[in-house]
Amino acid sequence: MKVLITGGYGFIGSFVAERFYKEGYEVYIIDNLSTGNKQNVDFKHKGYVLSVEDRKCEEIFRSNRFDSVVHLAAQVNVKTSVEDPRLDSKSNVLGLSNMLSLSQKYNVHKFIFASSAAVYGNNDEIPLTESSVCNPISPYGINKWIGETYCSKWKQLYGLNTLCFRFSNVYGPRQGSVGEGGVISIFMEKVINGKELVVYGDGGQTRDFIYVEDVADAIYRSSYSRLDGVYNLSANTENSVNQLISALEGMHGSVAIVHSEQREGDIYRSKLDNSRIANDLDWVPKNSFQQGLAKTYNWFVQKHASQEQTRVKAKKQTAPSRLGQVIRTLMPYAENAFAFGFTAWMSLLLRDSLSDFIDIKIIYIILFGILYGNRQSMLAVGMSTGLYIYNELSKGREMLSLFYDPDFFFHIAVYLFIGLVVGYTVERKNTMLESKKKELESLSEKHEFLTEVFKETRQVKDELQQQIMNNGDSFGKIYSVVKELESLEPEKIFTSTVSVVESVMKSQTVTIYTVNKYGSYLRLLARSSGTQFDASKSMKVEDFPYIQKLLQEKKLFVNKDLKGDIPLLAAPVFNNGKVVAVISVHTMKFDYFTLYHQNLFKIIVDLISSSLSRALSYVEATAVQRYMDGTPVLKPEVFADILASKQVANAKHGVEFMLLTPIDAFDVSDETPQKVSRFLRETDYLGMSRDGKLLVLLSNSSQEEASFVLNRFEQNGIYMRMLDEEFSNA
């Protein structure tokens, strides 16, 4: 499944992207990096550096069919929205309308919009509910309120499933100093850097702080829910500035505090009622205020240490880089001075022989005009003028007389004209080149963007073409699973089940237990081989609450608490509505513990249930043909098939079994087989071998357990022994 997250490199967006990635989604991000940072997202994803109002966003939607769009990109600074309402509207209104239009056009299933508690304005109602009066007092709040209206209308007019969350004060790692939860990050930075905290007013102002991971959890869970409309997303708690400072002192030590006058328009108390989202989504914040602060503080401490290391390295590199910059700045002037010195030397040396034929100063002016443009050419004009005056004065002329000499003004005019013409021409050429360069960069950027989209589309196309053969969860794989379970012998299905689940779930810790007819005990039928996990051969249902819950509710069990003594996943296998077996996956890769793989496991178990029901129905329908007349003894060919399945299970999964045979021969028509069958478990078999021996097959039993069964038989007048010879001819 694919999700597009706008603003995905930002504070909240990076946590939302990370949550979707952990759940197995393909993550796509649009972010103009105005406040975001690519380093916030360190997992595999596809990112586009674009503004959400950019027309090029359509290429992204056209090339990818997104299941969900989470719109978090926004201008989040209230102060900026007041100073520049146009900028705020461009991002928070035009960007939203563009994303809504593209989502509707390209059939996005769910659109989630990040609104804000700022829509309520100065509302004294505590706590604020979704039905409270909205009266925003800033362009930021106004535009968020308008955004909610846009979402509502897009659902009404176009049927786009939209959901708006009014965030309270979100805080956590990676947060900057702006936004509605910014007071925590500001205080964190100042405390760690040893600066004093500025408290406006008495510090009794309260805010409803919610940890960013809880926000990400709610957004992810709502993405596949049926929720729509507007919901508050908050912790439903009030914490004052003084409580925040007290918690910081508990983690860091004493801090310096400076009190200032309360800011005009500052809301004194704020709390959002989250009961509606808690009831409709069955969601509550997992992190308390203290827990979230501790995680945030640890992150800021690590960030500070990393910045100190970077600062030390940068300080070592600053001096050489500054020196190089100074050298690059002064180099044209140094070259100009050197060239002027050479020009002056040549002019003085050859003034008597070449002065009537060529003026070297003109060559000097033209050369530096061509090389460096107007600034250096005019500098060359000034120095050439000074050199010309010096030459004239050295011939014995008076300074005053030069101002009455037309020839003097002619030379100066020539220098100035050449300097201006050459300098202007070169500057104009450089300006045109720079313009063309920028145009080329713009076209190159567009070409690169379209090339990336094209390559991505081709890659998806190639993956889809190869999916049937190569993808572990493809139709080809499901087909192979169905073929492996295609049997009318229950024992063969049980044996194949372990291999099938191992292959699909990529786990080597799979077990399958049968449930006795009273539902009180589970008996191990098969398990993964070559693993060290402990799999009990039998389990009493009343000793395992998760099994009781599974048998009562008859649905998939997921170990959400990650308890180490029970499986991660367990699912019932049905026959005619009754649970006859339980399949469990005990361990798996963390990346596979997702909703996608939980659904995949359920589908595979449903296939197994279907195959087993068909096999059991066949066994029931052919019972007369399976047993010897009037006896509970399986016919030789039927018993041979079951024994072959046990041998395969032993070879592939290490599942033990034992064969018993009577010490003395007896007729199958007498009461002895009936007597033997009464002492067998539901998973054991009584049958006749091809050479006429009566055999008892004890499933999942060792020699020690077989000895216990022999003693029980002997106590009831039945004398048997273990069969030591090879079983292949049984």
XYZ file of C-alpha atoms in Angstrom:
730
model
C 0.000 0.000 0.000
C 1.128 3.533 -0.748
C 0.852 6.672 1.370
C 1.781 10.241 0.428
C 2.817 12.505 3.301
C 3.180 16.200 2.569
C 5.617 17.904 4.914
C 7.050 14.446 5.596
C 10.551 15.750 6.375
C 9.208 17.991 9.134
C 8.712 17.433 12.855
C 5.332 15.658 12.872
C 5.587 14.427 9.282
C 8.774 12.422 9.872
C 7.164 10.496 12.756
C 4.023 9.840 10.694
C 6.156 8.624 7.769
C 8.131 6.357 10.087
C 4.944 4.809 11.507
C 3.527 4.024 8.063
C 6.872 2.560 6.976
C 6.974 0.232 9.998
C 3.505 -0.997 9.039
C 4.733 -2.079 5.600
C 3.576 0.906 3.520
C 5.482 2.415 0.604
C 6.132 5.969 1.797
C 6.212 8.996 -0.534
C 7.038 12.506 0.698
C 6.479 15.993 -0.724
C 8.343 18.725 1.166
C 9.880 22.038 0.099
C 12.359 21.829 3.012
C 11.420 25.301 4.262
C 11.369 23.861 7.784
C 11.879 20.150 7.145
C 15.133 18.220 7.114
C 15.853 15.128 5.018
C 17.949 13.733 7.869
C 14.722 13.237 9.843
C 13.794 10.319 7.550
C 16.461 7.605 7.432
C 14.461 4.707 5.973
C 13.635 3.719 2.398
C 11.160 6.115 0.825
C 10.657 8.342 -2.212
C 10.972 12.083 -1.634
C 10.209 15.094 -3.830
C 11.483 18.584 -2.994
C 8.402 20.525 -4.058
C 5.870 22.931 -2.639
C 2.390 21.489 -2.279
C 0.939 24.227 -4.491
C 3.346 23.368 -7.349
C 1.714 22.036 -10.531
C 4.415 19.383 -10.831
C 2.754 17.543 -7.941
C 0.298 16.114 -10.468
C 3.081 14.060 -12.035
C 3.562 12.356 -8.675
C -0.136 11.523 -8.353
C -0.335 10.414 -11.981
C 2.563 7.976 -11.566
C 1.469 6.532 -8.214
C -1.932 5.421 -7.052
C -1.937 6.425 -3.390
C -4.193 4.708 -0.875
C -3.929 7.574 1.611
C -2.719 11.180 1.622
C -1.692 12.801 4.912
C -1.495 16.570 4.429
C 0.850 18.040 7.042
C 2.694 20.629 4.906
C 1.890 24.074 6.248
C 3.192 27.412 7.409
C 2.955 26.859 11.188
C 4.180 30.139 12.680
C 1.268 32.244 13.964
C 3.466 35.371 14.107
C 4.480 34.915 10.466
C 0.823 34.524 9.462
C 0.052 37.896 11.050
C 3.022 39.623 9.414
C 2.541 37.984 5.996
C -1.021 36.646 5.537
C -0.411 36.099 1.823
C 2.436 33.653 2.505
C 0.302 31.787 5.038
C -2.623 31.527 2.620
C -0.377 30.329 -0.199
C 0.768 27.308 1.794
C -2.241 26.623 4.011
C -5.041 27.250 1.490
C -3.676 27.004 -2.063
C -1.506 24.011 -1.154
C -4.427 22.233 0.489
C -6.785 22.849 -2.435
C -4.158 21.475 -4.835
C -3.741 18.296 -2.754
C -7.512 17.846 -2.441
C -8.041 18.268 -6.184
C -5.309 15.776 -7.057
C -6.530 13.287 -4.433
C -10.035 13.439 -5.861
C -8.789 13.233 -9.453
C -6.587 10.192 -8.811
C -9.007 8.288 -6.545
C -7.240 8.498 -3.177
C -9.157 6.439 -0.609
C -8.484 8.603 2.465
C -7.366 12.229 2.834
C -6.221 13.333 6.317
C -5.768 17.043 7.025
C -3.818 18.508 9.950
C -5.911 21.295 11.412
C -5.248 23.069 14.714
C -6.700 24.134 18.037
C -6.094 27.679 16.753
C -9.510 27.495 15.070
C -11.162 27.947 18.488
C -9.421 31.266 19.236
C -9.922 32.810 22.695
C -12.644 30.436 23.862
C -12.995 30.160 27.653
C -14.835 26.833 27.438
C -12.760 24.072 29.098
C -12.406 21.466 27.724
C -13.113 22.425 24.122
C -15.172 19.936 22.122
C -15.596 19.621 18.374
C -18.935 21.445 18.688
C -17.420 24.446 20.485
C -17.637 27.834 18.747
C -14.768 28.520 16.343
C -13.488 32.100 16.398
C -9.858 32.185 15.173
C -7.861 35.337 15.954
C -4.945 34.912 13.513
C -4.610 34.276 9.761
C -3.087 30.905 10.668
C -6.214 29.869 12.588
C -8.498 31.336 9.931
C -6.786 29.371 7.158
C -6.939 26.139 9.152
C -10.669 26.715 9.640
C -11.025 27.376 5.909
C -9.085 24.161 5.290
C -11.644 22.175 7.275
C -14.386 23.711 5.106
C -12.483 22.716 1.957
C -12.250 19.112 3.192
C -15.942 19.033 4.073
C -16.931 20.396 0.660
C -14.672 17.998 -1.227
C -16.422 15.119 0.541
C -19.840 16.622 -0.155
C -19.189 17.520 -3.807
C -16.807 14.785 -4.967
C -17.161 11.956 -2.443
C -13.532 12.193 -1.277
C -13.223 10.586 2.163
C -11.695 13.388 4.281
C -10.732 13.509 7.948
C -9.546 16.615 9.853
C -7.606 16.488 13.123
C -7.470 19.567 15.328
C -4.071 19.121 16.966
C -3.469 20.443 20.441
C 0.130 21.387 21.399
C 2.283 18.677 19.792
C 5.818 18.238 21.159
C 8.682 15.780 20.911
C 12.083 15.129 19.296
C 13.042 16.943 16.057
C 10.831 19.913 16.939
C 11.867 23.449 16.078
C 11.127 26.628 17.952
C 7.940 27.497 16.039
C 4.500 25.953 16.123
C 1.995 25.443 18.915
C 4.154 23.122 21.028
C 7.309 25.138 20.465
C 7.555 26.322 24.084
C 8.882 22.894 25.089
C 11.608 22.846 22.431
C 12.534 26.462 23.225
C 12.856 25.672 26.925
C 14.808 22.472 26.162
C 17.336 24.364 24.027
C 17.810 27.088 26.635
C 18.150 24.672 29.547
C 20.756 22.548 27.775
C 22.706 25.645 26.689
C 22.587 27.115 30.204
C 20.402 30.095 29.282
C 17.649 31.604 31.376
C 13.984 30.819 30.719
C 11.632 33.708 30.001
C 8.175 33.207 31.527
C 5.446 35.579 30.390
C 3.045 36.252 33.229
C 2.807 34.079 36.328
C 3.537 30.775 34.548
C 0.060 29.446 35.312
C -0.880 29.325 31.619
C -1.868 25.775 30.658
C -1.657 23.889 27.394
C -2.813 20.472 26.264
C 0.541 18.909 25.300
C 0.466 15.677 23.267
C 3.524 13.606 22.366
C 4.265 13.358 18.648
C 4.335 9.528 18.523
C 0.776 9.423 19.860
C -0.266 11.789 17.060
C 1.426 9.546 14.484
C -0.331 6.491 15.934
C -3.758 8.129 15.685
C -3.130 9.270 12.097
C -1.988 5.810 11.016
C -4.893 3.993 12.655
C -7.419 6.441 11.262
C -6.048 5.959 7.735
C -7.719 2.552 7.425
C -10.747 3.372 9.600
C -14.171 4.684 8.573
C -13.719 7.978 10.420
C -14.460 11.227 8.635
C -15.275 14.795 9.603
C -13.504 16.760 12.336
C -11.899 15.377 15.506
C -9.845 16.850 18.325
C -6.486 15.098 18.704
C -5.112 15.782 22.163
C -4.051 14.298 25.492
C -7.108 15.843 27.199
C -4.855 17.173 29.985
C -3.717 20.575 31.218
C -0.076 21.250 32.079
C 1.094 24.711 33.082
C 4.341 26.456 32.207
C 5.342 26.163 35.870
C 4.764 22.384 35.755
C 6.889 22.208 32.611
C 9.732 24.079 34.329
C 9.449 21.844 37.384
C 9.705 18.724 35.202
C 12.755 20.163 33.413
C 14.434 20.884 36.747
C 13.787 17.295 37.758
C 15.678 16.073 34.682
C 18.371 18.745 34.331
C 18.741 20.493 37.675
C 18.018 24.070 38.690
C 17.400 26.581 35.895
C 17.404 30.377 35.784
C 13.961 31.955 35.311
C 13.071 35.511 34.288
C 9.477 36.732 34.483
C 8.064 39.181 31.978
C 4.675 40.768 31.387
C 2.017 38.522 29.957
C 1.739 38.851 26.197
C -1.359 40.499 24.816
C -3.890 38.044 23.381
C -2.171 35.037 24.992
C -4.703 32.294 25.865
C -4.437 31.494 29.586
C -5.975 27.983 29.624
C -6.283 25.428 26.854
C -7.553 21.869 26.826
C -9.170 19.824 24.053
C -11.674 17.069 24.757
C -10.491 13.878 23.016
C -13.356 11.618 24.109
C -14.842 11.473 20.601
C -11.694 10.142 18.915
C -11.098 7.835 21.915
C -14.550 6.265 21.476
C -14.713 6.149 17.676
C -11.133 4.943 17.077
C -10.541 3.140 20.387
C -7.415 5.283 20.788
C -5.734 6.838 23.804
C -2.291 8.495 24.136
C 0.327 5.976 25.260
C 2.816 8.521 26.605
C 2.202 10.582 29.719
C 3.498 14.151 29.877
C 6.454 13.049 32.000
C 7.325 10.139 29.694
C 7.154 12.320 26.585
C 9.279 15.036 28.192
C 11.941 12.495 29.186
C 12.176 11.163 25.610
C 12.301 14.696 24.229
C 14.946 15.820 26.719
C 17.200 12.833 25.896
C 16.935 13.645 22.198
C 17.870 17.302 22.743
C 20.849 16.260 24.888
C 22.102 13.980 22.092
C 21.482 16.720 19.535
C 23.475 19.222 21.619
C 26.414 16.804 21.903
C 26.340 16.201 18.144
C 26.233 19.957 17.438
C 29.228 20.523 19.704
C 31.251 17.967 17.724
C 30.181 19.583 14.465
C 31.039 23.049 15.798
C 34.560 21.931 16.741
C 35.137 20.470 13.271
C 33.693 23.570 11.583
C 35.932 25.839 13.684
C 39.006 23.988 12.456
C 37.893 24.421 8.856
C 36.666 28.032 9.156
C 40.035 29.813 9.061
C 41.259 28.169 5.823
C 37.900 28.644 4.133
C 37.718 32.325 5.107
C 41.262 32.891 3.923
C 40.417 31.264 0.610
C 37.332 33.470 0.272
C 39.402 36.612 0.958
C 41.995 35.508 -1.587
C 39.309 34.890 -4.226
C 37.819 38.345 -3.548
C 41.134 40.202 -3.744
C 42.600 38.228 -6.657
C 41.058 40.389 -9.462
C 42.355 43.563 -7.771
C 45.804 42.047 -7.330
C 45.893 40.986 -10.971
C 44.706 44.441 -12.004
C 47.448 46.071 -9.925
C 50.090 43.772 -11.406
C 48.865 44.428 -14.942
C 48.862 48.175 -14.283
C 52.438 47.982 -13.009
C 53.473 46.151 -16.147
C 51.572 48.666 -18.293
C 53.213 51.592 -16.489
C 56.673 50.070 -16.964
C 56.078 49.409 -20.670
C 54.550 52.850 -21.143
C 57.514 54.640 -19.516
C 60.067 52.413 -21.220
C 58.663 52.751 -24.741
C 57.028 56.151 -24.628
C 59.599 57.671 -26.950
C 59.610 54.875 -29.546
C 55.980 53.667 -29.638
C 53.916 56.520 -28.302
C 53.021 57.691 -31.790
C 51.861 54.272 -32.914
C 50.107 52.581 -29.960
C 48.802 53.410 -26.498
C 49.469 50.385 -24.247
C 47.007 51.716 -21.671
C 44.101 51.155 -24.099
C 45.129 47.501 -24.479
C 45.237 47.219 -20.665
C 41.718 48.704 -20.317
C 40.265 46.416 -23.017
C 41.910 43.335 -21.531
C 40.533 43.828 -18.013
C 37.137 44.862 -19.339
C 36.941 41.556 -21.209
C 38.244 39.495 -18.268
C 36.295 40.984 -15.356
C 33.641 43.328 -16.696
C 32.631 46.857 -15.804
C 34.097 47.195 -12.303
C 37.667 46.253 -13.185
C 37.547 48.079 -16.530
C 36.579 51.362 -14.809
C 39.330 50.807 -12.254
C 41.730 50.359 -15.181
C 40.385 53.591 -16.728
C 41.099 55.497 -13.499
C 44.635 54.150 -13.146
C 45.352 54.687 -16.873
C 44.194 58.304 -16.533
C 46.547 58.767 -13.589
C 49.418 57.249 -15.577
C 48.713 59.536 -18.540
C 48.767 62.610 -16.264
C 52.035 61.417 -14.708
C 53.604 60.970 -18.167
C 52.559 64.482 -19.201
C 53.835 66.034 -15.982
C 57.149 64.181 -16.343
C 57.598 65.958 -19.700
C 57.641 69.300 -17.851
C 54.050 70.385 -18.376
C 52.049 72.192 -15.706
C 49.015 70.547 -14.164
C 46.852 73.562 -14.876
C 47.797 73.584 -18.530
C 46.402 70.081 -19.009
C 42.903 71.340 -18.367
C 43.211 73.725 -21.318
C 44.564 71.022 -23.645
C 41.895 69.409 -25.922
C 44.262 66.524 -26.576
C 44.257 65.664 -22.846
C 40.466 65.521 -22.705
C 40.423 63.476 -25.889
C 42.679 60.811 -24.323
C 40.580 60.699 -21.168
C 37.374 60.439 -23.231
C 38.865 57.557 -25.267
C 39.839 55.689 -22.109
C 36.413 56.215 -20.569
C 34.542 55.294 -23.763
C 36.521 52.093 -24.284
C 36.172 51.130 -20.612
C 32.425 51.734 -20.613
C 31.757 50.009 -23.947
C 33.887 46.954 -23.213
C 32.705 46.731 -19.589
C 29.026 47.155 -20.499
C 29.299 44.635 -23.350
C 30.927 42.041 -21.141
C 28.465 42.690 -18.282
C 25.543 42.336 -20.673
C 27.023 39.136 -22.045
C 27.555 37.792 -18.507
C 23.997 38.768 -17.521
C 22.560 36.962 -20.549
C 24.739 33.927 -19.832
C 23.580 33.909 -16.198
C 19.965 34.189 -17.310
C 20.380 31.339 -19.775
C 22.195 29.344 -17.117
C 19.295 29.781 -14.699
C 16.843 28.878 -17.451
C 18.907 25.797 -18.255
C 19.040 24.855 -14.564
C 15.261 25.230 -14.348
C 14.744 23.070 -17.434
C 17.330 20.577 -16.206
C 15.576 20.391 -12.858
C 12.242 19.799 -14.569
C 13.820 17.221 -16.859
C 15.449 15.496 -13.899
C 12.139 15.470 -12.035
C 10.245 14.001 -14.993
C 13.067 11.499 -15.566
C 12.805 10.344 -11.952
C 9.045 9.974 -12.278
C 9.505 8.062 -15.542
C 12.123 5.738 -14.038
C 9.937 5.174 -11.010
C 6.954 4.347 -13.224
C 9.035 1.931 -15.273
C 10.341 0.320 -12.113
C 6.816 -0.189 -10.788
C 5.768 -1.603 -14.165
C 8.688 -4.040 -14.169
C 7.964 -5.073 -10.594
C 4.337 -5.767 -11.458
C 5.408 -7.858 -14.441
C 7.712 -9.935 -12.266
C 5.414 -10.106 -9.263
C 3.612 -13.300 -10.231
C 6.852 -15.275 -10.299
C 9.055 -13.421 -7.825
C 6.951 -11.713 -5.190
C 6.546 -13.823 -2.069
C 2.939 -12.695 -1.638
C 1.899 -12.814 -5.294
C -0.862 -14.803 -6.950
C 1.805 -17.290 -8.021
C 2.791 -17.840 -4.405
C -0.812 -18.214 -3.276
C -1.331 -20.698 -6.102
C 1.641 -22.774 -4.925
C 0.211 -22.701 -1.385
C -3.129 -23.991 -2.633
C -1.395 -26.767 -4.572
C 0.622 -27.806 -1.503
C -2.575 -28.053 0.552
C -4.369 -29.984 -2.186
C -4.898 -33.293 -0.415
C -7.769 -35.373 0.945
C -5.682 -36.800 3.785
C -5.773 -34.593 6.949
C -2.315 -35.759 8.060
C -0.768 -34.551 4.793
C -2.428 -31.149 5.218
C -1.116 -30.823 8.759
C 2.387 -31.696 7.563
C 2.224 -29.194 4.689
C 0.825 -26.443 6.924
C 4.129 -25.800 8.711
C 6.041 -25.445 5.432
C 3.392 -23.154 3.966
C 3.297 -20.805 6.967
C 7.109 -20.761 7.192
C 7.352 -19.752 3.551
C 4.706 -17.022 3.634
C 5.517 -15.491 7.037
C 9.322 -15.858 6.686
C 9.504 -17.518 10.116
C 11.144 -20.709 11.344
C 9.106 -20.904 14.564
C 5.732 -22.290 13.469
C 3.599 -24.789 15.398
C 0.254 -26.470 14.798
C -1.770 -27.998 17.622
C -4.964 -30.035 17.427
C -7.787 -29.278 19.845
C -9.454 -32.233 21.562
C -13.198 -32.641 21.224
C -13.828 -31.137 24.669
C -11.739 -28.036 23.943
C -9.667 -28.570 27.090
C -6.325 -29.711 25.682
C -4.096 -28.896 22.705
C -1.795 -31.569 21.281
C 1.272 -30.715 19.157
C 0.978 -32.101 15.632
C 3.913 -30.441 13.860
C 6.510 -27.717 14.401
C 9.377 -26.034 12.585
C 12.600 -28.014 12.629
C 16.071 -26.767 13.476
C 14.860 -24.097 15.920
C 15.575 -23.602 19.603
C 12.184 -22.313 20.752
C 10.293 -24.389 23.299
C 7.137 -26.006 21.930
C 5.170 -28.019 24.511
C 3.803 -31.335 23.314
C 0.510 -30.656 25.027
C -1.115 -27.614 26.617
C -3.986 -27.337 29.061
C -6.274 -24.597 27.764
C -7.110 -23.178 31.194
C -3.400 -22.462 31.802
C -3.128 -20.133 28.782
C -5.439 -17.085 28.722
C -4.571 -16.259 25.108
C -5.750 -19.732 23.994
C -8.963 -19.351 25.988
C -9.580 -16.004 24.278
C -8.795 -17.460 20.843
C -11.152 -20.425 21.320
C -13.942 -18.237 22.699
C -13.753 -15.415 20.156
C -12.696 -17.728 17.282
C -10.537 -15.071 15.635
C -6.910 -14.130 15.072
C -4.847 -13.459 18.221
C -2.119 -10.789 18.004
C 0.441 -10.458 20.804
C 0.324 -6.641 20.865
C 2.045 -6.493 24.265
C 4.979 -8.521 22.841
C 4.966 -10.943 25.766
C 7.889 -13.312 25.405
C 6.219 -16.528 26.605
C 3.415 -16.664 24.023
C 3.338 -16.561 20.179
C 3.260 -13.304 18.234
C 0.381 -14.591 16.076
C -2.076 -17.435 16.553
C -5.150 -18.339 14.509
C -7.843 -21.008 14.746
C -8.441 -23.659 12.081
C -12.129 -24.462 11.616
C -14.153 -27.445 10.517
C -17.911 -26.937 10.329
C -17.662 -23.902 12.596
C -15.685 -25.750 15.294
C -12.055 -25.011 16.150
C -10.083 -28.196 15.433
C -6.517 -26.810 15.424
C -4.441 -23.742 16.283
C -1.590 -22.458 14.105
C 0.984 -20.186 15.776
C 3.936 -18.070 14.673
C 6.197 -17.619 17.695
C 8.853 -15.203 16.359
C 9.330 -13.130 13.217
C 11.247 -10.122 11.947
C 10.064 -6.877 13.505
C 9.453 -5.402 10.027
C 6.984 -8.241 9.375
C 4.951 -7.620 12.533
C 2.525 -5.380 10.650
C -1.173 -5.246 9.869
C -0.379 -6.371 6.315
C 1.306 -9.595 7.483
C -1.385 -10.188 10.096
C -3.975 -10.129 7.300
C -1.743 -12.329 5.162
C -1.471 -14.876 8.004
C -5.249 -14.885 8.409
C -5.739 -15.510 4.674
C -3.314 -18.459 4.718
C -5.026 -19.970 7.783
C -8.395 -19.593 6.038
C -6.995 -21.529 3.075
C -5.737 -24.228 5.445
C -9.156 -24.387 7.144
C -10.831 -24.805 3.777
C -8.482 -27.617 2.746
C -8.791 -29.379 6.107
C -12.607 -29.160 6.090
C -12.645 -30.727 2.638
C -10.318 -33.519 3.770
C -12.263 -34.236 6.979
C -15.522 -34.299 5.022
C -13.967 -36.805 2.649
C -12.744 -38.963 5.539
C -16.216 -38.926 7.095
C -17.909 -39.748 3.806
C -15.550 -42.659 3.051
C -15.381 -44.074 6.584
C -16.813 -47.412 5.416
C -14.090 -47.799 2.802
C -11.296 -46.710 5.210
C -11.909 -49.251 7.985
C -11.936 -53.032 7.964
C -15.485 -54.357 8.254
C -16.937 -53.907 11.720
C -13.653 -52.803 13.289
C -11.834 -49.538 14.209
C -8.807 -50.818 12.264
C -7.689 -48.809 9.219
C -7.134 -50.722 6.026
C -3.504 -51.309 4.988
C -3.472 -48.768 2.107
C -5.072 -46.030 4.281
C -2.730 -46.710 7.206
C 0.258 -46.698 4.819
C -0.682 -43.189 3.572
C -0.949 -41.865 7.154
C 2.360 -43.490 8.088
C 4.016 -41.947 5.014
C 2.790 -38.490 6.121
C 4.269 -39.070 9.587
C 7.589 -40.075 8.026
C 7.627 -36.881 5.936
C 6.825 -34.795 9.043
C 9.650 -36.527 10.906
C 12.129 -35.856 8.097
C 11.101 -32.232 7.457
C 10.150 -31.013 10.927
C 11.583 -33.564 13.370
C 8.141 -34.618 14.639
C 8.516 -37.937 16.488
C 6.156 -40.904 16.273
C 6.239 -44.513 17.477
C 4.769 -47.792 16.208
C 3.447 -50.504 18.546
C 2.425 -54.046 17.661
C 0.885 -56.886 19.741
C 3.299 -59.456 21.168
C 0.902 -62.273 20.351
C -1.051 -62.483 17.138
C -4.840 -62.125 17.369
C -7.733 -61.870 15.034
C -8.905 -58.370 14.117
C -12.477 -59.551 14.336
C -12.340 -60.181 18.095
C -12.781 -57.509 20.776
C -9.072 -56.697 21.210
C -8.926 -53.907 18.530
C -12.020 -52.335 20.117
C -10.328 -52.470 23.504
C -7.080 -50.977 22.126
C -8.868 -48.109 20.379
C -10.455 -46.985 23.666
C -7.024 -46.165 25.118
C -5.788 -44.156 22.125
C -5.774 -40.383 21.819
C -7.591 -38.559 19.035
C -4.296 -38.039 17.212
C -3.272 -41.754 17.335
C -4.168 -44.408 14.753
C -4.886 -48.149 14.762
C -4.360 -49.973 11.482
C -3.246 -53.026 9.566
C 0.099 -53.192 7.786
C 0.514 -54.638 4.299
C 2.094 -57.780 5.771
C -0.864 -58.399 8.101
C 0.437 -56.899 11.358
C -1.837 -54.932 13.656
C -0.091 -51.589 14.349
C -0.671 -48.669 16.695
C 0.749 -45.301 15.543
C 1.420 -42.889 18.427
C 1.654 -39.347 17.046
C 4.268 -36.929 18.408
C 5.582 -39.451 20.929
C 9.074 -40.410 22.081
C 10.230 -43.840 23.318
C 9.701 -42.720 26.902
C 6.118 -41.725 26.182
C 5.562 -44.955 24.253
C 6.763 -46.941 27.287
C 4.124 -45.178 29.385
C 1.454 -46.229 26.855
C 2.730 -49.849 26.901
C 2.419 -49.951 30.692
C -1.128 -48.655 30.493
C -1.995 -51.341 27.911
C -0.409 -54.042 30.080
C -2.464 -52.950 33.117
C -5.552 -53.586 30.999
C -4.449 -57.011 29.735
C -3.114 -55.841 26.366
C 0.480 -56.868 25.699
C 2.335 -54.954 23.007
C 5.860 -53.971 22.072
C 7.624 -51.212 20.174
C 8.347 -51.929 16.553
C 12.087 -51.535 15.961
C 12.387 -52.416 12.297
C 12.134 -49.994 9.403
C 8.682 -48.547 8.803
C 8.830 -48.302 5.050
C 7.141 -51.634 4.516
C 4.532 -51.159 7.203
